[in-house]
Amino acid sequence: MYQLTAAIHYPLDLAGIFAFALCGALLAVRKDFGIFGTVVLAEVTGLGGGLFRDIVLGVTPIAFTDLGYALAPVGAAAIVFFSLTAQRHPMVCEVLDAAALGLFSVTGTMKGLAHGFGPLPSVALGVATAVGGGTFSSVLAREIPPVLRWDQDLYALPAVTGAGGVGALHGMRMLTVPTAVWVGIAAFVIRLLALHFHWRAPRSLVWRSRQPTGFPPPPAAVPALQPTLPPHQNLEHTLRMRSSDVSPHGRGREHTLQLRLPMAESPAARRTPTHRTHTAHHRAPAHGRDDFPIRR
């Protein structure tokens, strides 16, 4: 009942994996990854959610049994890596990612129900299937996953809508292929509206307005220790400036410029022992017998 026919499920799976892999490859290119890193990030983004779902269900991941699932991310990585058009139009990847998000949130939930999971575990599995690949790729790229960031357009809510809609239809015994398709379209539309209107997840106003009760106050700033140097030592300020550029071949180069600026000396440092000795040898002669004779 909950399984789509192979003629529909297989191409939809490949299309969703390809769409997710495009976003992962685009992230790798923006991070200046090499061709191998781009392919790896595309594979992780496209297949990560499905691998997690199959491991939880205790079945053999289909990505290891069907070559098409592994080749779809490779094709997406090649398109993004060698095509300047794909890199200049990231919104196309965002739209395809929204479609894949709605698709996998529905199919992941339906697969959990087909394997005997309850509605709530199946909904959680559907959400994890939809956002898992992007989360894994962000961690590999040393970024906070978009599903956890408040300054990114809504990403978790469309997935929860798709998975929760399937769970609700299952509870009302109205889950069919047409109703599941409409739920996936609803999740896709919510994601597009979030991209267009920049809908964001709310943050805690209590934390930003005042310090909550029960939390220790922030530690006081510790004054920096000033080094004590001899007054006659010559001090210098060192200024380093580093700039990086990227050549047309994609290789980055760094240039470092170092300047040493002399520090103004104190009056005490200017009066050195040598200066005092030099002054002592040039005292005015005393008037006595060593004076010049006076002619009368």
JSON list of N, CA, C and O in Angstrom, two decimals, residues 173-219:
[
{"chain": "A", "resi": 173, "resn": "ARG", "atom": "N", "xyz": [-6.32, 7.00, 7.99]},
{"chain": "A", "resi": 173, "resn": "ARG", "atom": "CA", "xyz": [-6.50, 5.95, 6.99]},
{"chain": "A", "resi": 173, "resn": "ARG", "atom": "C", "xyz": [-6.88, 6.54, 5.62]},
{"chain": "A", "resi": 173, "resn": "ARG", "atom": "O", "xyz": [-7.73, 6.02, 4.91]},
{"chain": "A", "resi": 174, "resn": "MET", "atom": "N", "xyz": [-6.19, 7.61, 5.29]},
{"chain": "A", "resi": 174, "resn": "MET", "atom": "CA", "xyz": [-6.41, 8.25, 3.99]},
{"chain": "A", "resi": 174, "resn": "MET", "atom": "C", "xyz": [-5.13, 8.31, 3.17]},
{"chain": "A", "resi": 174, "resn": "MET", "atom": "O", "xyz": [-5.04, 9.05, 2.19]},
{"chain": "A", "resi": 175, "resn": "LEU", "atom": "N", "xyz": [-4.13, 7.55, 3.55]},
{"chain": "A", "resi": 175, "resn": "LEU", "atom": "CA", "xyz": [-2.85, 7.60, 2.87]},
{"chain": "A", "resi": 175, "resn": "LEU", "atom": "C", "xyz": [-2.88, 6.77, 1.61]},
{"chain": "A", "resi": 175, "resn": "LEU", "atom": "O", "xyz": [-2.97, 5.54, 1.66]},
{"chain": "A", "resi": 176, "resn": "THR", "atom": "N", "xyz": [-2.80, 7.44, 0.49]},
{"chain": "A", "resi": 176, "resn": "THR", "atom": "CA", "xyz": [-2.70, 6.80, -0.82]},
{"chain": "A", "resi": 176, "resn": "THR", "atom": "C", "xyz": [-1.61, 7.50, -1.60]},
{"chain": "A", "resi": 176, "resn": "THR", "atom": "O", "xyz": [-1.03, 8.49, -1.14]},
{"chain": "A", "resi": 177, "resn": "VAL", "atom": "N", "xyz": [-1.33, 6.99, -2.77]},
{"chain": "A", "resi": 177, "resn": "VAL", "atom": "CA", "xyz": [-0.30, 7.62, -3.59]},
{"chain": "A", "resi": 177, "resn": "VAL", "atom": "C", "xyz": [-0.68, 9.05, -3.99]},
{"chain": "A", "resi": 177, "resn": "VAL", "atom": "O", "xyz": [0.15, 9.96, -3.88]},
{"chain": "A", "resi": 178, "resn": "PRO", "atom": "N", "xyz": [-1.90, 9.32, -4.43]},
{"chain": "A", "resi": 178, "resn": "PRO", "atom": "CA", "xyz": [-2.25, 10.71, -4.77]},
{"chain": "A", "resi": 178, "resn": "PRO", "atom": "C", "xyz": [-2.17, 11.66, -3.57]},
{"chain": "A", "resi": 178, "resn": "PRO", "atom": "O", "xyz": [-1.65, 12.78, -3.70]},
{"chain": "A", "resi": 179, "resn": "THR", "atom": "N", "xyz": [-2.65, 11.23, -2.40]},
{"chain": "A", "resi": 179, "resn": "THR", "atom": "CA", "xyz": [-2.57, 12.12, -1.23]},
{"chain": "A", "resi": 179, "resn": "THR", "atom": "C", "xyz": [-1.12, 12.34, -0.80]},
{"chain": "A", "resi": 179, "resn": "THR", "atom": "O", "xyz": [-0.76, 13.45, -0.37]},
{"chain": "A", "resi": 180, "resn": "ALA", "atom": "N", "xyz": [-0.29, 11.32, -0.93]},
{"chain": "A", "resi": 180, "resn": "ALA", "atom": "CA", "xyz": [1.13, 11.48, -0.59]},
{"chain": "A", "resi": 180, "resn": "ALA", "atom": "C", "xyz": [1.80, 12.47, -1.54]},
{"chain": "A", "resi": 180, "resn": "ALA", "atom": "O", "xyz": [2.66, 13.27, -1.14]},
{"chain": "A", "resi": 181, "resn": "VAL", "atom": "N", "xyz": [1.41, 12.44, -2.81]},
{"chain": "A", "resi": 181, "resn": "VAL", "atom": "CA", "xyz": [1.97, 13.39, -3.77]},
{"chain": "A", "resi": 181, "resn": "VAL", "atom": "C", "xyz": [1.59, 14.82, -3.41]},
{"chain": "A", "resi": 181, "resn": "VAL", "atom": "O", "xyz": [2.42, 15.74, -3.47]},
{"chain": "A", "resi": 182, "resn": "TRP", "atom": "N", "xyz": [0.35, 15.02, -2.99]},
{"chain": "A", "resi": 182, "resn": "TRP", "atom": "CA", "xyz": [-0.08, 16.37, -2.61]},
{"chain": "A", "resi": 182, "resn": "TRP", "atom": "C", "xyz": [0.66, 16.86, -1.36]},
{"chain": "A", "resi": 182, "resn": "TRP", "atom": "O", "xyz": [0.98, 18.05, -1.25]},
{"chain": "A", "resi": 183, "resn": "VAL", "atom": "N", "xyz": [0.93, 15.96, -0.44]},
{"chain": "A", "resi": 183, "resn": "VAL", "atom": "CA", "xyz": [1.69, 16.36, 0.74]},
{"chain": "A", "resi": 183, "resn": "VAL", "atom": "C", "xyz": [3.11, 16.77, 0.35]},
{"chain": "A", "resi": 183, "resn": "VAL", "atom": "O", "xyz": [3.66, 17.77, 0.84]},
{"chain": "A", "resi": 184, "resn": "GLY", "atom": "N", "xyz": [3.73, 16.03, -0.55]},
{"chain": "A", "resi": 184, "resn": "GLY", "atom": "CA", "xyz": [5.06, 16.39, -1.02]},
{"chain": "A", "resi": 184, "resn": "GLY", "atom": "C", "xyz": [5.06, 17.74, -1.74]},
{"chain": "A", "resi": 184, "resn": "GLY", "atom": "O", "xyz": [6.00, 18.54, -1.57]},
{"chain": "A", "resi": 185, "resn": "ILE", "atom": "N", "xyz": [4.03, 18.01, -2.51]},
{"chain": "A", "resi": 185, "resn": "ILE", "atom": "CA", "xyz": [3.93, 19.31, -3.19]},
{"chain": "A", "resi": 185, "resn": "ILE", "atom": "C", "xyz": [3.77, 20.43, -2.17]},
{"chain": "A", "resi": 185, "resn": "ILE", "atom": "O", "xyz": [4.35, 21.52, -2.32]},
{"chain": "A", "resi": 186, "resn": "ALA", "atom": "N", "xyz": [3.02, 20.18, -1.11]},
{"chain": "A", "resi": 186, "resn": "ALA", "atom": "CA", "xyz": [2.84, 21.20, -0.07]},
{"chain": "A", "resi": 186, "resn": "ALA", "atom": "C", "xyz": [4.17, 21.52, 0.61]},
{"chain": "A", "resi": 186, "resn": "ALA", "atom": "O", "xyz": [4.50, 22.69, 0.85]},
{"chain": "A", "resi": 187, "resn": "ALA", "atom": "N", "xyz": [4.96, 20.49, 0.90]},
{"chain": "A", "resi": 187, "resn": "ALA", "atom": "CA", "xyz": [6.29, 20.73, 1.50]},
{"chain": "A", "resi": 187, "resn": "ALA", "atom": "C", "xyz": [7.18, 21.51, 0.55]},
{"chain": "A", "resi": 187, "resn": "ALA", "atom": "O", "xyz": [7.92, 22.41, 0.96]},
{"chain": "A", "resi": 188, "resn": "PHE", "atom": "N", "xyz": [7.11, 21.18, -0.72]},
{"chain": "A", "resi": 188, "resn": "PHE", "atom": "CA", "xyz": [7.90, 21.89, -1.73]},
{"chain": "A", "resi": 188, "resn": "PHE", "atom": "C", "xyz": [7.50, 23.36, -1.83]},
{"chain": "A", "resi": 188, "resn": "PHE", "atom": "O", "xyz": [8.37, 24.26, -1.89]},
{"chain": "A", "resi": 189, "resn": "VAL", "atom": "N", "xyz": [6.22, 23.65, -1.80]},
{"chain": "A", "resi": 189, "resn": "VAL", "atom": "CA", "xyz": [5.74, 25.03, -1.89]},
{"chain": "A", "resi": 189, "resn": "VAL", "atom": "C", "xyz": [6.16, 25.83, -0.65]},
{"chain": "A", "resi": 189, "resn": "VAL", "atom": "O", "xyz": [6.55, 27.00, -0.75]},
{"chain": "A", "resi": 190, "resn": "ILE", "atom": "N", "xyz": [6.08, 25.22, 0.53]},
{"chain": "A", "resi": 190, "resn": "ILE", "atom": "CA", "xyz": [6.48, 25.93, 1.75]},
{"chain": "A", "resi": 190, "resn": "ILE", "atom": "C", "xyz": [7.96, 26.31, 1.68]},
{"chain": "A", "resi": 190, "resn": "ILE", "atom": "O", "xyz": [8.36, 27.41, 2.06]},
{"chain": "A", "resi": 191, "resn": "ARG", "atom": "N", "xyz": [8.78, 25.42, 1.18]},
{"chain": "A", "resi": 191, "resn": "ARG", "atom": "CA", "xyz": [10.21, 25.72, 1.06]},
{"chain": "A", "resi": 191, "resn": "ARG", "atom": "C", "xyz": [10.45, 26.84, 0.05]},
{"chain": "A", "resi": 191, "resn": "ARG", "atom": "O", "xyz": [11.29, 27.74, 0.28]},
{"chain": "A", "resi": 192, "resn": "LEU", "atom": "N", "xyz": [9.71, 26.84, -1.06]},
{"chain": "A", "resi": 192, "resn": "LEU", "atom": "CA", "xyz": [9.86, 27.93, -2.04]},
{"chain": "A", "resi": 192, "resn": "LEU", "atom": "C", "xyz": [9.42, 29.27, -1.46]},
{"chain": "A", "resi": 192, "resn": "LEU", "atom": "O", "xyz": [10.06, 30.31, -1.70]},
{"chain": "A", "resi": 193, "resn": "LEU", "atom": "N", "xyz": [8.32, 29.28, -0.71]},
{"chain": "A", "resi": 193, "resn": "LEU", "atom": "CA", "xyz": [7.87, 30.51, -0.08]},
{"chain": "A", "resi": 193, "resn": "LEU", "atom": "C", "xyz": [8.89, 31.01, 0.94]},
{"chain": "A", "resi": 193, "resn": "LEU", "atom": "O", "xyz": [9.11, 32.22, 1.06]},
{"chain": "A", "resi": 194, "resn": "ALA", "atom": "N", "xyz": [9.51, 30.09, 1.67]},
{"chain": "A", "resi": 194, "resn": "ALA", "atom": "CA", "xyz": [10.53, 30.50, 2.63]},
{"chain": "A", "resi": 194, "resn": "ALA", "atom": "C", "xyz": [11.74, 31.11, 1.92]},
{"chain": "A", "resi": 194, "resn": "ALA", "atom": "O", "xyz": [12.34, 32.07, 2.40]},
{"chain": "A", "resi": 195, "resn": "LEU", "atom": "N", "xyz": [12.09, 30.57, 0.76]},
{"chain": "A", "resi": 195, "resn": "LEU", "atom": "CA", "xyz": [13.20, 31.14, -0.01]},
{"chain": "A", "resi": 195, "resn": "LEU", "atom": "C", "xyz": [12.85, 32.51, -0.57]},
{"chain": "A", "resi": 195, "resn": "LEU", "atom": "O", "xyz": [13.70, 33.40, -0.63]},
{"chain": "A", "resi": 196, "resn": "HIS", "atom": "N", "xyz": [11.62, 32.68, -0.98]},
{"chain": "A", "resi": 196, "resn": "HIS", "atom": "CA", "xyz": [11.21, 33.94, -1.60]},
{"chain": "A", "resi": 196, "resn": "HIS", "atom": "C", "xyz": [11.04, 35.05, -0.57]},
{"chain": "A", "resi": 196, "resn": "HIS", "atom": "O", "xyz": [11.52, 36.18, -0.76]},
{"chain": "A", "resi": 197, "resn": "PHE", "atom": "N", "xyz": [10.38, 34.75, 0.53]},
{"chain": "A", "resi": 197, "resn": "PHE", "atom": "CA", "xyz": [10.10, 35.76, 1.55]},
{"chain": "A", "resi": 197, "resn": "PHE", "atom": "C", "xyz": [11.11, 35.75, 2.69]},
{"chain": "A", "resi": 197, "resn": "PHE", "atom": "O", "xyz": [10.96, 36.55, 3.63]},
{"chain": "A", "resi": 198, "resn": "HIS", "atom": "N", "xyz": [12.09, 34.87, 2.62]},
{"chain": "A", "resi": 198, "resn": "HIS", "atom": "CA", "xyz": [13.14, 34.79, 3.65]},
{"chain": "A", "resi": 198, "resn": "HIS", "atom": "C", "xyz": [12.55, 34.57, 5.04]},
{"chain": "A", "resi": 198, "resn": "HIS", "atom": "O", "xyz": [12.85, 35.30, 5.99]},
{"chain": "A", "resi": 199, "resn": "TRP", "atom": "N", "xyz": [11.70, 33.58, 5.14]},
{"chain": "A", "resi": 199, "resn": "TRP", "atom": "CA", "xyz": [11.15, 33.22, 6.44]},
{"chain": "A", "resi": 199, "resn": "TRP", "atom": "C", "xyz": [12.24, 32.54, 7.26]},
{"chain": "A", "resi": 199, "resn": "TRP", "atom": "O", "xyz": [12.95, 31.65, 6.79]},
{"chain": "A", "resi": 200, "resn": "ARG", "atom": "N", "xyz": [12.35, 32.96, 8.52]},
{"chain": "A", "resi": 200, "resn": "ARG", "atom": "CA", "xyz": [13.38, 32.45, 9.40]},
{"chain": "A", "resi": 200, "resn": "ARG", "atom": "C", "xyz": [12.75, 31.85, 10.66]},
{"chain": "A", "resi": 200, "resn": "ARG", "atom": "O", "xyz": [11.62, 32.19, 11.03]},
{"chain": "A", "resi": 201, "resn": "ALA", "atom": "N", "xyz": [13.48, 30.98, 11.29]},
{"chain": "A", "resi": 201, "resn": "ALA", "atom": "CA", "xyz": [13.02, 30.39, 12.54]},
{"chain": "A", "resi": 201, "resn": "ALA", "atom": "C", "xyz": [13.18, 31.40, 13.67]},
{"chain": "A", "resi": 201, "resn": "ALA", "atom": "O", "xyz": [14.15, 32.17, 13.69]},
{"chain": "A", "resi": 202, "resn": "PRO", "atom": "N", "xyz": [12.23, 31.46, 14.61]},
{"chain": "A", "resi": 202, "resn": "PRO", "atom": "CA", "xyz": [12.35, 32.43, 15.71]},
{"chain": "A", "resi": 202, "resn": "PRO", "atom": "C", "xyz": [13.45, 32.05, 16.67]},
{"chain": "A", "resi": 202, "resn": "PRO", "atom": "O", "xyz": [13.83, 30.88, 16.81]},
{"chain": "A", "resi": 203, "resn": "ARG", "atom": "N", "xyz": [13.97, 33.08, 17.36]},
{"chain": "A", "resi": 203, "resn": "ARG", "atom": "CA", "xyz": [14.99, 32.89, 18.38]},
{"chain": "A", "resi": 203, "resn": "ARG", "atom": "C", "xyz": [14.41, 33.25, 19.74]},
{"chain": "A", "resi": 203, "resn": "ARG", "atom": "O", "xyz": [13.34, 33.81, 19.85]},
{"chain": "A", "resi": 204, "resn": "SER", "atom": "N", "xyz": [15.15, 32.93, 20.77]},
{"chain": "A", "resi": 204, "resn": "SER", "atom": "CA", "xyz": [14.72, 33.20, 22.13]},
{"chain": "A", "resi": 204, "resn": "SER", "atom": "C", "xyz": [14.88, 34.68, 22.44]},
{"chain": "A", "resi": 204, "resn": "SER", "atom": "O", "xyz": [16.00, 35.20, 22.46]},
{"chain": "A", "resi": 205, "resn": "LEU", "atom": "N", "xyz": [13.77, 35.36, 22.69]},
{"chain": "A", "resi": 205, "resn": "LEU", "atom": "CA", "xyz": [13.82, 36.78, 23.05]},
{"chain": "A", "resi": 205, "resn": "LEU", "atom": "C", "xyz": [14.28, 36.98, 24.49]},
{"chain": "A", "resi": 205, "resn": "LEU", "atom": "O", "xyz": [14.85, 38.02, 24.82]},
{"chain": "A", "resi": 206, "resn": "VAL", "atom": "N", "xyz": [14.02, 35.99, 25.34]},
{"chain": "A", "resi": 206, "resn": "VAL", "atom": "CA", "xyz": [14.42, 36.11, 26.75]},
{"chain": "A", "resi": 206, "resn": "VAL", "atom": "C", "xyz": [15.93, 36.14, 26.87]},
{"chain": "A", "resi": 206, "resn": "VAL", "atom": "O", "xyz": [16.50, 36.94, 27.61]},
{"chain": "A", "resi": 207, "resn": "TRP", "atom": "N", "xyz": [16.60, 35.29, 26.13]},
{"chain": "A", "resi": 207, "resn": "TRP", "atom": "CA", "xyz": [18.06, 35.23, 26.21]},
{"chain": "A", "resi": 207, "resn": "TRP", "atom": "C", "xyz": [18.69, 36.50, 25.68]},
{"chain": "A", "resi": 207, "resn": "TRP", "atom": "O", "xyz": [19.70, 36.97, 26.20]},
{"chain": "A", "resi": 208, "resn": "ARG", "atom": "N", "xyz": [18.12, 37.09, 24.64]},
{"chain": "A", "resi": 208, "resn": "ARG", "atom": "CA", "xyz": [18.72, 38.28, 24.05]},
{"chain": "A", "resi": 208, "resn": "ARG", "atom": "C", "xyz": [18.35, 39.56, 24.79]},
{"chain": "A", "resi": 208, "resn": "ARG", "atom": "O", "xyz": [19.01, 40.57, 24.64]},
{"chain": "A", "resi": 209, "resn": "SER", "atom": "N", "xyz": [17.28, 39.54, 25.59]},
{"chain": "A", "resi": 209, "resn": "SER", "atom": "CA", "xyz": [16.85, 40.76, 26.28]},
{"chain": "A", "resi": 209, "resn": "SER", "atom": "C", "xyz": [17.50, 40.90, 27.66]},
{"chain": "A", "resi": 209, "resn": "SER", "atom": "O", "xyz": [17.93, 41.98, 28.04]},
{"chain": "A", "resi": 210, "resn": "ARG", "atom": "N", "xyz": [17.59, 39.82, 28.41]},
{"chain": "A", "resi": 210, "resn": "ARG", "atom": "CA", "xyz": [18.19, 39.90, 29.74]},
{"chain": "A", "resi": 210, "resn": "ARG", "atom": "C", "xyz": [18.76, 38.53, 30.08]},
{"chain": "A", "resi": 210, "resn": "ARG", "atom": "O", "xyz": [18.43, 37.52, 29.46]},
{"chain": "A", "resi": 211, "resn": "GLN", "atom": "N", "xyz": [19.62, 38.51, 31.10]},
{"chain": "A", "resi": 211, "resn": "GLN", "atom": "CA", "xyz": [20.25, 37.27, 31.51]},
{"chain": "A", "resi": 211, "resn": "GLN", "atom": "C", "xyz": [19.23, 36.39, 32.23]},
{"chain": "A", "resi": 211, "resn": "GLN", "atom": "O", "xyz": [18.61, 36.81, 33.21]},
{"chain": "A", "resi": 212, "resn": "PRO", "atom": "N", "xyz": [18.99, 35.16, 31.78]},
{"chain": "A", "resi": 212, "resn": "PRO", "atom": "CA", "xyz": [18.01, 34.30, 32.44]},
{"chain": "A", "resi": 212, "resn": "PRO", "atom": "C", "xyz": [18.45, 33.93, 33.85]},
{"chain": "A", "resi": 212, "resn": "PRO", "atom": "O", "xyz": [19.63, 33.90, 34.18]},
{"chain": "A", "resi": 213, "resn": "THR", "atom": "N", "xyz": [17.46, 33.65, 34.70]},
{"chain": "A", "resi": 213, "resn": "THR", "atom": "CA", "xyz": [17.72, 33.24, 36.07]},
{"chain": "A", "resi": 213, "resn": "THR", "atom": "C", "xyz": [18.31, 31.84, 36.09]},
{"chain": "A", "resi": 213, "resn": "THR", "atom": "O", "xyz": [17.84, 30.94, 35.39]},
{"chain": "A", "resi": 214, "resn": "GLY", "atom": "N", "xyz": [19.31, 31.66, 36.91]},
{"chain": "A", "resi": 214, "resn": "GLY", "atom": "CA", "xyz": [19.94, 30.36, 37.01]},
{"chain": "A", "resi": 214, "resn": "GLY", "atom": "C", "xyz": [21.22, 30.22, 36.24]},
{"chain": "A", "resi": 214, "resn": "GLY", "atom": "O", "xyz": [21.93, 29.23, 36.40]},
{"chain": "A", "resi": 215, "resn": "PHE", "atom": "N", "xyz": [21.52, 31.21, 35.38]},
{"chain": "A", "resi": 215, "resn": "PHE", "atom": "CA", "xyz": [22.76, 31.16, 34.61]},
{"chain": "A", "resi": 215, "resn": "PHE", "atom": "C", "xyz": [23.79, 32.06, 35.27]},
{"chain": "A", "resi": 215, "resn": "PHE", "atom": "O", "xyz": [23.47, 33.17, 35.71]},
{"chain": "A", "resi": 216, "resn": "PRO", "atom": "N", "xyz": [25.02, 31.63, 35.39]},
{"chain": "A", "resi": 216, "resn": "PRO", "atom": "CA", "xyz": [26.04, 32.48, 36.03]},
{"chain": "A", "resi": 216, "resn": "PRO", "atom": "C", "xyz": [26.35, 33.68, 35.17]},
{"chain": "A", "resi": 216, "resn": "PRO", "atom": "O", "xyz": [26.23, 33.63, 33.94]},
{"chain": "A", "resi": 217, "resn": "PRO", "atom": "N", "xyz": [26.72, 34.79, 35.79]},
{"chain": "A", "resi": 217, "resn": "PRO", "atom": "CA", "xyz": [27.06, 35.98, 35.01]},
{"chain": "A", "resi": 217, "resn": "PRO", "atom": "C", "xyz": [28.32, 35.73, 34.21]},
{"chain": "A", "resi": 217, "resn": "PRO", "atom": "O", "xyz": [29.15, 34.88, 34.56]},
{"chain": "A", "resi": 218, "resn": "PRO", "atom": "N", "xyz": [28.48, 36.44, 33.11]},
{"chain": "A", "resi": 218, "resn": "PRO", "atom": "CA", "xyz": [29.69, 36.24, 32.31]},
{"chain": "A", "resi": 218, "resn": "PRO", "atom": "C", "xyz": [30.92, 36.67, 33.09]},
{"chain": "A", "resi": 218, "resn": "PRO", "atom": "O", "xyz": [30.87, 37.58, 33.92]},
{"chain": "A", "resi": 219, "resn": "PRO", "atom": "N", "xyz": [32.04, 36.01, 32.91]},
{"chain": "A", "resi": 219, "resn": "PRO", "atom": "CA", "xyz": [33.25, 36.35, 33.66]},
{"chain": "A", "resi": 219, "resn": "PRO", "atom": "C", "xyz": [33.75, 37.73, 33.29]},
{"chain": "A", "resi": 219, "resn": "PRO", "atom": "O", "xyz": [33.59, 38.20, 32.16]}
]
